[in-house]
Coordinates of C-alpha atoms and ligand atoms in Angstrom, one line a residue:
X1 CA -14.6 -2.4 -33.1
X2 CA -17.9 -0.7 -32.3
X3 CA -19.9 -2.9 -35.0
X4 CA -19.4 -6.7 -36.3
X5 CA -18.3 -5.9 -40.0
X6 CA -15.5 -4.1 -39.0
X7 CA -12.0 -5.3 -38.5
X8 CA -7.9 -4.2 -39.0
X9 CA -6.3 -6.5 -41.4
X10 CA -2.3 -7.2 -41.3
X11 CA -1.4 -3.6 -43.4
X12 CA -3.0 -2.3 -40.4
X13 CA -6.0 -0.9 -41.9
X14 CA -9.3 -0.3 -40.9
X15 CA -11.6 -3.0 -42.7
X16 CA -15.4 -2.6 -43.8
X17 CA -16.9 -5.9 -44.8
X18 CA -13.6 -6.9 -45.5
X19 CA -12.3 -4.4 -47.3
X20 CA -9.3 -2.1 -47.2
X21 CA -10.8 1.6 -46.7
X22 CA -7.4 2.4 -48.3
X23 CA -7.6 0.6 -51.0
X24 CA -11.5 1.8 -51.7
X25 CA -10.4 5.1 -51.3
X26 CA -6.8 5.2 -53.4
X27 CA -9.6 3.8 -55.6
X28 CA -12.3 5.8 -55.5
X29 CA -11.3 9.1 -54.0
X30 CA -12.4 10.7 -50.9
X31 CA -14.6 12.1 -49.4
X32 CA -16.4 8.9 -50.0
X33 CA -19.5 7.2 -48.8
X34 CA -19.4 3.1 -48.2
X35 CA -22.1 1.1 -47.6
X36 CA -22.0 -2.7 -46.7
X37 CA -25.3 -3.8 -48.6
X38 CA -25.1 -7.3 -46.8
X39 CA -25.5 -5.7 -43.8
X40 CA -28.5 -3.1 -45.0
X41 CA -30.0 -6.5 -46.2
X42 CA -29.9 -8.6 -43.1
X43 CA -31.5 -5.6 -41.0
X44 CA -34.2 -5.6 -43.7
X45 CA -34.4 -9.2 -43.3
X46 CA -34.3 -9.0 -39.2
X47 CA -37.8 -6.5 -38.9
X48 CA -39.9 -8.7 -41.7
X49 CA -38.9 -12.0 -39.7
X50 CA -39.6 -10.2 -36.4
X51 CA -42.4 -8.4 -37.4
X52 CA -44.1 -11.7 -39.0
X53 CA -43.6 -13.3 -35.8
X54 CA -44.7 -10.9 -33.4
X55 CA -47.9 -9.1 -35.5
X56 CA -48.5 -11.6 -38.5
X57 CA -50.9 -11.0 -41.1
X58 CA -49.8 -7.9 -43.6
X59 CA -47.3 -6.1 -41.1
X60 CA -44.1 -5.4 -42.4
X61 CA -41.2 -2.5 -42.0
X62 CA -41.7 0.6 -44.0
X63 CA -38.2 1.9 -45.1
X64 CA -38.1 5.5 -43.8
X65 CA -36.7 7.3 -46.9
X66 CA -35.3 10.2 -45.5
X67 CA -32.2 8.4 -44.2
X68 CA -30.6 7.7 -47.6
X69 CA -32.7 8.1 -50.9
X70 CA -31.1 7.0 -54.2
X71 CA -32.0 4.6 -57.0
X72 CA -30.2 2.0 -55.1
X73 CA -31.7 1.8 -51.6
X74 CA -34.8 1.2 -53.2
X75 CA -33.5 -2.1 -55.1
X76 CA -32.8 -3.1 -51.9
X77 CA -35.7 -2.4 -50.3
X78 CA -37.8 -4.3 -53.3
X79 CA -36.0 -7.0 -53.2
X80 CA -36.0 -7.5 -49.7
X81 CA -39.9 -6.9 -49.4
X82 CA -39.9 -3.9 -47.3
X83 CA -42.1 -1.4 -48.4
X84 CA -41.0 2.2 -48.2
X85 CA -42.2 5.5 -46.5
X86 CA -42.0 8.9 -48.5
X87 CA -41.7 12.5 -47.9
X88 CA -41.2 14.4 -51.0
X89 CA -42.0 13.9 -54.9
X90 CA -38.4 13.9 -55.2
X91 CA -38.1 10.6 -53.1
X92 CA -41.0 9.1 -54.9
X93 CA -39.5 9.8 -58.3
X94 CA -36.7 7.9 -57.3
X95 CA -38.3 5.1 -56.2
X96 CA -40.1 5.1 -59.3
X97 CA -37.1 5.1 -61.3
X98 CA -36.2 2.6 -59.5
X99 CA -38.7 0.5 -60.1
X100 CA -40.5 0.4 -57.0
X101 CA -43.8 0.1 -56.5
X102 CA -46.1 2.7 -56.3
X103 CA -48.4 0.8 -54.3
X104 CA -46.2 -0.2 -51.6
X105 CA -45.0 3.6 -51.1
X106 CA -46.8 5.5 -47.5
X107 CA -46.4 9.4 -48.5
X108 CA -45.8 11.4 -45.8
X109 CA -44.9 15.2 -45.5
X110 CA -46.5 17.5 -43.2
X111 CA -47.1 20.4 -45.5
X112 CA -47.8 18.1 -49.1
X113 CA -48.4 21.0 -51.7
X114 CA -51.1 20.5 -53.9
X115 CA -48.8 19.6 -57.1
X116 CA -47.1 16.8 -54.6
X117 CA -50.8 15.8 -53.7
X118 CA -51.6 15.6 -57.7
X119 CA -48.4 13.6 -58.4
X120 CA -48.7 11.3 -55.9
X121 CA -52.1 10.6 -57.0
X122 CA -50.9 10.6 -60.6
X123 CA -48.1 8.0 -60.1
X124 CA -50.7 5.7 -57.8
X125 CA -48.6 5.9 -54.4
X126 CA -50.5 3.1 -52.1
X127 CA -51.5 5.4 -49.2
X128 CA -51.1 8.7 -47.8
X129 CA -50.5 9.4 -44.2
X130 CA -52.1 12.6 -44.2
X131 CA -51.2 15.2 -41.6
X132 CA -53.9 17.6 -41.4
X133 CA -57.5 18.6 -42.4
X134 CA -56.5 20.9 -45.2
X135 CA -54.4 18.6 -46.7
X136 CA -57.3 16.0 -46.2
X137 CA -59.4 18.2 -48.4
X138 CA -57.3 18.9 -51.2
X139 CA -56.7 15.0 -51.2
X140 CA -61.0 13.9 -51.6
X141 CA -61.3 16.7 -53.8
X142 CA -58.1 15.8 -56.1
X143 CA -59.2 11.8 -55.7
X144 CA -62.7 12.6 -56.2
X145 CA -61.8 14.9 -59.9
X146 CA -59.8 11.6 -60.9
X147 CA -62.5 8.5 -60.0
X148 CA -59.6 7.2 -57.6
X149 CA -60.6 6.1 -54.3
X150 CA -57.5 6.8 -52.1
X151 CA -55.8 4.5 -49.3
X152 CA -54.9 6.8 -46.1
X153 CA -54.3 6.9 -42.6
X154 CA -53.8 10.0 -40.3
X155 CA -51.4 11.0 -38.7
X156 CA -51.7 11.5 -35.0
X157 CA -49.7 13.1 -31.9
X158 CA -49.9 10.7 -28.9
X159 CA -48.0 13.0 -26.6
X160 CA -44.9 10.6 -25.9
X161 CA -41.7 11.9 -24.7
X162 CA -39.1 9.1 -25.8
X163 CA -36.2 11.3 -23.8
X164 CA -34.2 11.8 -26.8
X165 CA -33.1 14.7 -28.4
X166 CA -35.9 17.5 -28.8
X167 CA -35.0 18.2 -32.1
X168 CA -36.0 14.6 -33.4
X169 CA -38.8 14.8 -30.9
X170 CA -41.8 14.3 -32.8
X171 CA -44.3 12.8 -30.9
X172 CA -45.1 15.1 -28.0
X173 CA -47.9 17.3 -28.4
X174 CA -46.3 20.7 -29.3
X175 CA -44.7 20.1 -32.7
X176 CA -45.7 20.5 -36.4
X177 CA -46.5 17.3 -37.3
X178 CA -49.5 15.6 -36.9
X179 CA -52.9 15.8 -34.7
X180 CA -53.2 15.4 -31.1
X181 CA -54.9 12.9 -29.4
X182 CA -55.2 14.5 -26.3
X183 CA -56.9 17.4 -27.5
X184 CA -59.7 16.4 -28.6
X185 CA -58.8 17.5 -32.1
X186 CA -57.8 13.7 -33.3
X187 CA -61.7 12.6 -33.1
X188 CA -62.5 15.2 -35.3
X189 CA -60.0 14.3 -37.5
X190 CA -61.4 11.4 -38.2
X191 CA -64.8 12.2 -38.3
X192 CA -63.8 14.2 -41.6
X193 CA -61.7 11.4 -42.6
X194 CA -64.7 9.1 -42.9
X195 CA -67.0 11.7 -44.5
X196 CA -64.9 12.7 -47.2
X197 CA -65.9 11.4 -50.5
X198 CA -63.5 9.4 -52.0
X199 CA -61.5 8.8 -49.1
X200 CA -60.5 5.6 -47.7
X201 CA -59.2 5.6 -44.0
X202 CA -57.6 2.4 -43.0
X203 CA -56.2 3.5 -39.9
X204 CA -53.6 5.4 -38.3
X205 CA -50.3 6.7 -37.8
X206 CA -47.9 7.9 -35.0
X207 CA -43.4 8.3 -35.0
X208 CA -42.8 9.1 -31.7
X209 CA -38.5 9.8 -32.3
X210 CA -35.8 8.9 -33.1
X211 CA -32.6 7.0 -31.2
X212 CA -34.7 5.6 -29.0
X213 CA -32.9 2.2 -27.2
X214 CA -36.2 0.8 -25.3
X215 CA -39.3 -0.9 -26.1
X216 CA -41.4 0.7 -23.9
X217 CA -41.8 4.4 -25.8
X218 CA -43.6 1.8 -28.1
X219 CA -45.1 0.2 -25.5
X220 CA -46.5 3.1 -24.0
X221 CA -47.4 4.7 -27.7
X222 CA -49.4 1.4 -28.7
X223 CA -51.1 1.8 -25.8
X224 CA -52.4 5.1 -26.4
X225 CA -53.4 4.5 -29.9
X226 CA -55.1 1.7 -29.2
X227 CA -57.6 2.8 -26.8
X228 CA -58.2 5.8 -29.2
X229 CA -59.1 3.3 -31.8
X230 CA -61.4 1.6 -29.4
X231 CA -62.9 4.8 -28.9
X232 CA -63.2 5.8 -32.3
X233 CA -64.8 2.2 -32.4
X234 CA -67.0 2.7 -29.7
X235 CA -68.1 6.1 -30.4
X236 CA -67.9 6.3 -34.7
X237 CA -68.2 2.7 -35.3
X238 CA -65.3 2.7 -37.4
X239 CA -62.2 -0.5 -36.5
X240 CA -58.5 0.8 -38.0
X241 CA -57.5 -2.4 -39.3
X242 CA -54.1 -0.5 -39.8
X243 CA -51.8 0.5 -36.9
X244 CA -48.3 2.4 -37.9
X245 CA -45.9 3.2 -35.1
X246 CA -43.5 5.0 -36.9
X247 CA -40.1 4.5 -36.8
X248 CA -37.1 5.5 -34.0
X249 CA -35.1 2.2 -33.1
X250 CA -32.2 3.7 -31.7
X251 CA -28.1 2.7 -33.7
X252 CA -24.6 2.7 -32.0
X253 CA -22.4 5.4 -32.8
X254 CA -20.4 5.5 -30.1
X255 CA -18.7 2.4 -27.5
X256 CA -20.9 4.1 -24.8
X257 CA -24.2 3.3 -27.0
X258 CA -26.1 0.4 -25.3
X259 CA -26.9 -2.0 -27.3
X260 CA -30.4 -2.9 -28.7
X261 CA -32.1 -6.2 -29.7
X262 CA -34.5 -5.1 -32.0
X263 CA -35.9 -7.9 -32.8
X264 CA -36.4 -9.1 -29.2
X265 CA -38.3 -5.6 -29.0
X266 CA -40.8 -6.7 -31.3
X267 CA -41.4 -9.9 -29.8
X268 CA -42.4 -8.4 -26.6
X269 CA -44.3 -5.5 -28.6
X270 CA -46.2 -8.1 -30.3
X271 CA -46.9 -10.0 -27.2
X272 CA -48.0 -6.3 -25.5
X273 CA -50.5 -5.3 -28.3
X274 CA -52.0 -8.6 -28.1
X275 CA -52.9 -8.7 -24.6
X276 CA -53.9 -4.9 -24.7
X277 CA -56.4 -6.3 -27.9
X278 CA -57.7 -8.8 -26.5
X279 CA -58.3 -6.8 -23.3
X280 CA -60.2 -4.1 -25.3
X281 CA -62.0 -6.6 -27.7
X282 CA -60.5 -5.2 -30.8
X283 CA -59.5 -7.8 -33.7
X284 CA -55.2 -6.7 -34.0
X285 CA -54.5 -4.7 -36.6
X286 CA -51.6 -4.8 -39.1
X287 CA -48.6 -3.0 -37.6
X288 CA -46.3 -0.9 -39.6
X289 CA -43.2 0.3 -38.4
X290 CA -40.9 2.8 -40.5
X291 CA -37.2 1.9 -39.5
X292 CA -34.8 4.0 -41.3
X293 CA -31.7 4.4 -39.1
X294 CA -31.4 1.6 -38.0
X295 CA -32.2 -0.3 -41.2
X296 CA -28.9 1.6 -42.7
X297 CA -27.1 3.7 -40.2
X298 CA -24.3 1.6 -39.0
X299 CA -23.6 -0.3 -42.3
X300 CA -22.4 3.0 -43.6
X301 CA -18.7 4.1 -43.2
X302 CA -17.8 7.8 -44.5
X303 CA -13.9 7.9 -44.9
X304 CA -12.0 11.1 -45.7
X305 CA -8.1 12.6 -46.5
X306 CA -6.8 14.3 -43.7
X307 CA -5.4 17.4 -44.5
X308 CA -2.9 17.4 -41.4
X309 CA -2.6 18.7 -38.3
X310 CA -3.0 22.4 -36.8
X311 CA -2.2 23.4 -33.1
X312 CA -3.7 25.9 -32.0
X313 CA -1.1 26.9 -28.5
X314 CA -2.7 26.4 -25.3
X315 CA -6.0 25.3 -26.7
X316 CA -6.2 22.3 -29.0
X317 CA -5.2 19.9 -32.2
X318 CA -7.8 19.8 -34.9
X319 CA -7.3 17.6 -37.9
X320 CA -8.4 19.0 -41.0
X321 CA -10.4 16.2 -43.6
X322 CA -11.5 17.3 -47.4
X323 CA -15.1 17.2 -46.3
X324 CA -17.7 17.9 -43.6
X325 CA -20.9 19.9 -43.1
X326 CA -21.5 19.6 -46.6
X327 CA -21.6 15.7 -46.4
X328 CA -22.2 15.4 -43.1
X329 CA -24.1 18.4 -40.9
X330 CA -25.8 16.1 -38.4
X331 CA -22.5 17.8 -36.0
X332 CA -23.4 21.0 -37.2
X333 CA -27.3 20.1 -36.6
X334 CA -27.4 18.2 -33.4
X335 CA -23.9 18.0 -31.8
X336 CA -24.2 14.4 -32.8
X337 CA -21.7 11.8 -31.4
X338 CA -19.6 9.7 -33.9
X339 CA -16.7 7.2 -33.7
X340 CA -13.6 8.1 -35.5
X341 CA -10.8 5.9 -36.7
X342 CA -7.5 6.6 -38.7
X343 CA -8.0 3.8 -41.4
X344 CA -4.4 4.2 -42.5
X345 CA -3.3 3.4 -38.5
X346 CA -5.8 1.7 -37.3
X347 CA -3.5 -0.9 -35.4
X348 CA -1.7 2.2 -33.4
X349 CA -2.7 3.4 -30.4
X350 CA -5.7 5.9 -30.5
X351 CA -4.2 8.6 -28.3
X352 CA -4.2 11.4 -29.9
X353 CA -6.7 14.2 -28.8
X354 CA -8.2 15.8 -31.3
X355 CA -11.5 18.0 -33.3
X356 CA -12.0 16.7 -36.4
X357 CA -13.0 19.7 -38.7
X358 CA -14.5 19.8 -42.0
X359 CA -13.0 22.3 -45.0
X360 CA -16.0 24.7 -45.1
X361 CA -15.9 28.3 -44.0
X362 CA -18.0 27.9 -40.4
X363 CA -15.9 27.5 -37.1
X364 CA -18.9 25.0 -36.9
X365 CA -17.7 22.9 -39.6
X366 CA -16.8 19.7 -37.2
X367 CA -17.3 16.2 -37.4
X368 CA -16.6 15.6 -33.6
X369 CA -14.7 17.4 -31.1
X370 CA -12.2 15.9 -28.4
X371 CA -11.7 12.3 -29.9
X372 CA -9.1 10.3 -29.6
X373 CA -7.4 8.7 -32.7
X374 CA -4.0 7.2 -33.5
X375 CA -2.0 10.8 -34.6
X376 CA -2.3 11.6 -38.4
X377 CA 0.3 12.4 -41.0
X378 CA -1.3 14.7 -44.5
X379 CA -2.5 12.2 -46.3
X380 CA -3.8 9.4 -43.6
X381 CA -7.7 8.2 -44.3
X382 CA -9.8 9.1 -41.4
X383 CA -13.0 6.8 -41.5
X384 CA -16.3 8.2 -39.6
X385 CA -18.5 5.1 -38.3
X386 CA -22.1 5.1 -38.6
X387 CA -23.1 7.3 -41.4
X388 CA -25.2 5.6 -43.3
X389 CA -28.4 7.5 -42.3
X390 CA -28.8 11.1 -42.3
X391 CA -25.7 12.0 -44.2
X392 CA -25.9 11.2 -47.9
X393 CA -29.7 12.4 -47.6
X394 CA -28.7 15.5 -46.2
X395 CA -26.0 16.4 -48.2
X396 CA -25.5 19.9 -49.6
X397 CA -23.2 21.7 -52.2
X398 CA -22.4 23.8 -49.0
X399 CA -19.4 26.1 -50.7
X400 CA -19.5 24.1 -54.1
X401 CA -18.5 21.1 -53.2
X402 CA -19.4 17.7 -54.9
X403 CA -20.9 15.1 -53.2
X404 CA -19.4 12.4 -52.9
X405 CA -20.4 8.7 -54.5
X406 CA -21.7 6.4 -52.6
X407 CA -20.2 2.5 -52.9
X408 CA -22.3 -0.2 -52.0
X409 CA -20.0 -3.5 -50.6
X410 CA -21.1 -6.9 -51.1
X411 CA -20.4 -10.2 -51.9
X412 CA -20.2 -8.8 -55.8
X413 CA -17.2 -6.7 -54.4
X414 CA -17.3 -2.9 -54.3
X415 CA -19.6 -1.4 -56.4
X416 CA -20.3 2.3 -57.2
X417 CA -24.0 2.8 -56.8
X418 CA -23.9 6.7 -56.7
X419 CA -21.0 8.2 -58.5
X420 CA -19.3 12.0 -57.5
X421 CA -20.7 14.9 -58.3
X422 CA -18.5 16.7 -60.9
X423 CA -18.1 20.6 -61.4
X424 CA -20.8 20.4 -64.2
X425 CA -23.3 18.8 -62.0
X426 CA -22.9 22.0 -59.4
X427 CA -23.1 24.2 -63.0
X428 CA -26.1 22.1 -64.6
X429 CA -29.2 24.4 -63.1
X430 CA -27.1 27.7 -63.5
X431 CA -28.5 29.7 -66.4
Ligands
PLP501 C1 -37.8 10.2 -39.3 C2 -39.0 9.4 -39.4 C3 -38.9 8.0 -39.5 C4 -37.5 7.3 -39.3 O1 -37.0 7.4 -38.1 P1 -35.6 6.6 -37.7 O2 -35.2 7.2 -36.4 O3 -34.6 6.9 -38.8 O4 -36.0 5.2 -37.6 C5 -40.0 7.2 -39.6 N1 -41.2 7.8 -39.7 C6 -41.4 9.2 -39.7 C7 -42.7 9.8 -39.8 C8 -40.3 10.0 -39.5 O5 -40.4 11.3 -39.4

């Protein structure tokens, strides 16, 4: 099975963390989002032991949001003393009603409207990574109206291709997000940084992508930030005592995925930024990182009703499940690779060729195309591996359908933690 927690048990059924998908989902209908929380936990638990070890001081993982946002995650993540990176008042109210802390939320966002400035501001988020110089301004002028003296660092564009997909290619220089380096146009970033009035930079920020299954990307991007803070020392007389390298640490979704030892990549990160430190005189700064797939990715199991079987003559078999785009459009987005199982069969032999295709009205409406699972009758539970990132979180009501719950599996047995939509949620902001 392509990750640890999963298993077939005698009824042959696929198993998550031990339990029957059948069961859950006779239980708790489908479509239907599982997520084993022990596993969430111990990935948590893998980047602060690894980070402590390798960086020391304050460094710790920043939970990237954006990959699955509900009340929830951010128990989790407070319990688990990870502090959490933001892109939307949406995702900080959440974390508020959670009970997060404020403090230990990083807001990020590359067009932060001024209302989003205000409420962050308001609610007493611990730092902004601020994106560009208008937003800077809006930010000292807001934090300078209110006494508060704010906690930022900038975001900046090192220029790093990490050879994954271009879509989730943020760090080159050519994108939206950020300032480049290379340019020129970083300096004078900071320069404002440090002049505006109630402003207080602490360092900076770079995310260079996103499935990436190699240290050295990180390697190569520490590399570049740090002499740019030597400069910036050299030349401004101001030491980031804060260094965030964003988050990317490639997952498994298919057998072909290699495998990556995160926290052995941090060991050698650490080791790397301490040589390149002491080589440039500069006292190490805290690191951040901001994991979010591969703090939750591959503990989440999506598992669906097949609808049956249609042949098209001379071309191919799809199997039709009672979801899709609408709970999961990374397909649809990025031609994304997944694993699929038939739960109900998971002891047959997987050799039935087949696209798996969602119920929305788009011939684009696929899950994966050409995969080979053990041959579905109506009725059979097809399970989609790794979707705990990226799917909840960008979930849509995509022809009015509800979203589904999400159930978190533990040691306190199956719990829901987000229930279903009903048809009075999709009604509730209809006037
Ligand atoms: C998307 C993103 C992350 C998380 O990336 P993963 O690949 O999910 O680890 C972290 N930081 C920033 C700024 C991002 O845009």
């Amino acid at each position: 099975m392509l990750h640890d927690n999963l298993s077939v048990n005698p009824a042959g059924h696929l198993t998550v963390a031990g339990f029957d998908t059948v069961e859950l989902a006779a239980r708790f209908g489908t479509p239907l989002y599982l997520l084993d929380e022990d596993r969430v936990r111990s990935r948590c638990r893998s980047y602060v032991r690894a980070m402590g070890l390798a960086f020391g001081g304050a460094s710790r993982p920043l939970f990237a949001s954006k990959a699955l946002s509900f009340k929830g995650i951010y128990r989790i993540m407070a319990e688990e003393k990870t502090a959490i990176d933001v892109v939307s008042p949406g995702e900080i109210f959440t974390a508020l009603k959670a009970g997060f802390p404020a403090a230990d939320m990083y807001f990020h966002g590359n067009n932060k409207t001024d209302a989003d400035i205000k409420y962050a501001l308001e609610n007493g988020v611990g730092y902004f990574i601020v994106d560009n110089a208008e937003e800077l301004a809006v930010l000292s002028g807001f934090a300078s109206g209110m006494g508060i003296r704010q906690k930022i660092l900038l975001r900046l564009t090192p220029g790093i291709d990490p050879h994954t997909f271009s879509a989730v290619n943020t760090g080159q220089l050519d994108c939206q997000f950020g300032v480049p380096i290379e340019t020129g146009q970083a300096r004078a970033f900071v320069k404002l940084a440090l002049e505006a009035p109630n402003i207080e930079l602490c360092g900076f920020h770079c995310h260079i992508g996103s499935q990436i299954f190699d240290w050295t990307p990180f390697r190569d991007a520490s590399d570049i930030m740090l002499s740019f803070i030597s400069e910036i020392k050299n030349d401004l007389g101001f030491e980031a005592g804060v260094l965030n390298l964003g988050g990317g640490f490639g997952v498994r979704y298919v057998e072909s995925d290699p495998y990556l030892d995160i926290e052995d990549s941090i060991l050698r990160l650490g080791k790397h930024i301490d040589g390149v430190c002491s080589r440039l005189g500069l006292k190490k700064p805290t690191i951040l990182l901001e994991p979010g797939r591969s703090i939750v990715a591959d503990s989440g199991v999506t598992l669906y009703t097949a609808g049956g079987v249609k042949t098209v003559l001379g071309f191919r078999d799809y199997v039709t499940v009672d979801g899709g785009m609408a709970d999961d459009p990374r397909f649809a987005l990025y031609g994304s690779a997944y694993t699929v199982v038939n739960a109900t069969r998971a002891d047959a032999p997987a050799d039935f060729k087949c696209t798996v295709a969602g119920r929305c009205c788009e011939t684009g409406d696929r899950i994966q195309e050409n995969v080979t699972i053990a041959k579905p009758q109506r009725g059979d539970i097809i399970a989609i591996l790794s979707t705990g990132a990226y799917n909840y979180s960008m979930a849509s009501n995509y022809n009015r359908l509800c979203r589904p719950p999400i159930v978190l599996l533990s040691s306190r047995g199956a719990v829901m933690a987000v229930r279903r939509e009903s048809f009075e949620d999709l009604t509730a902001c209809d006037l």
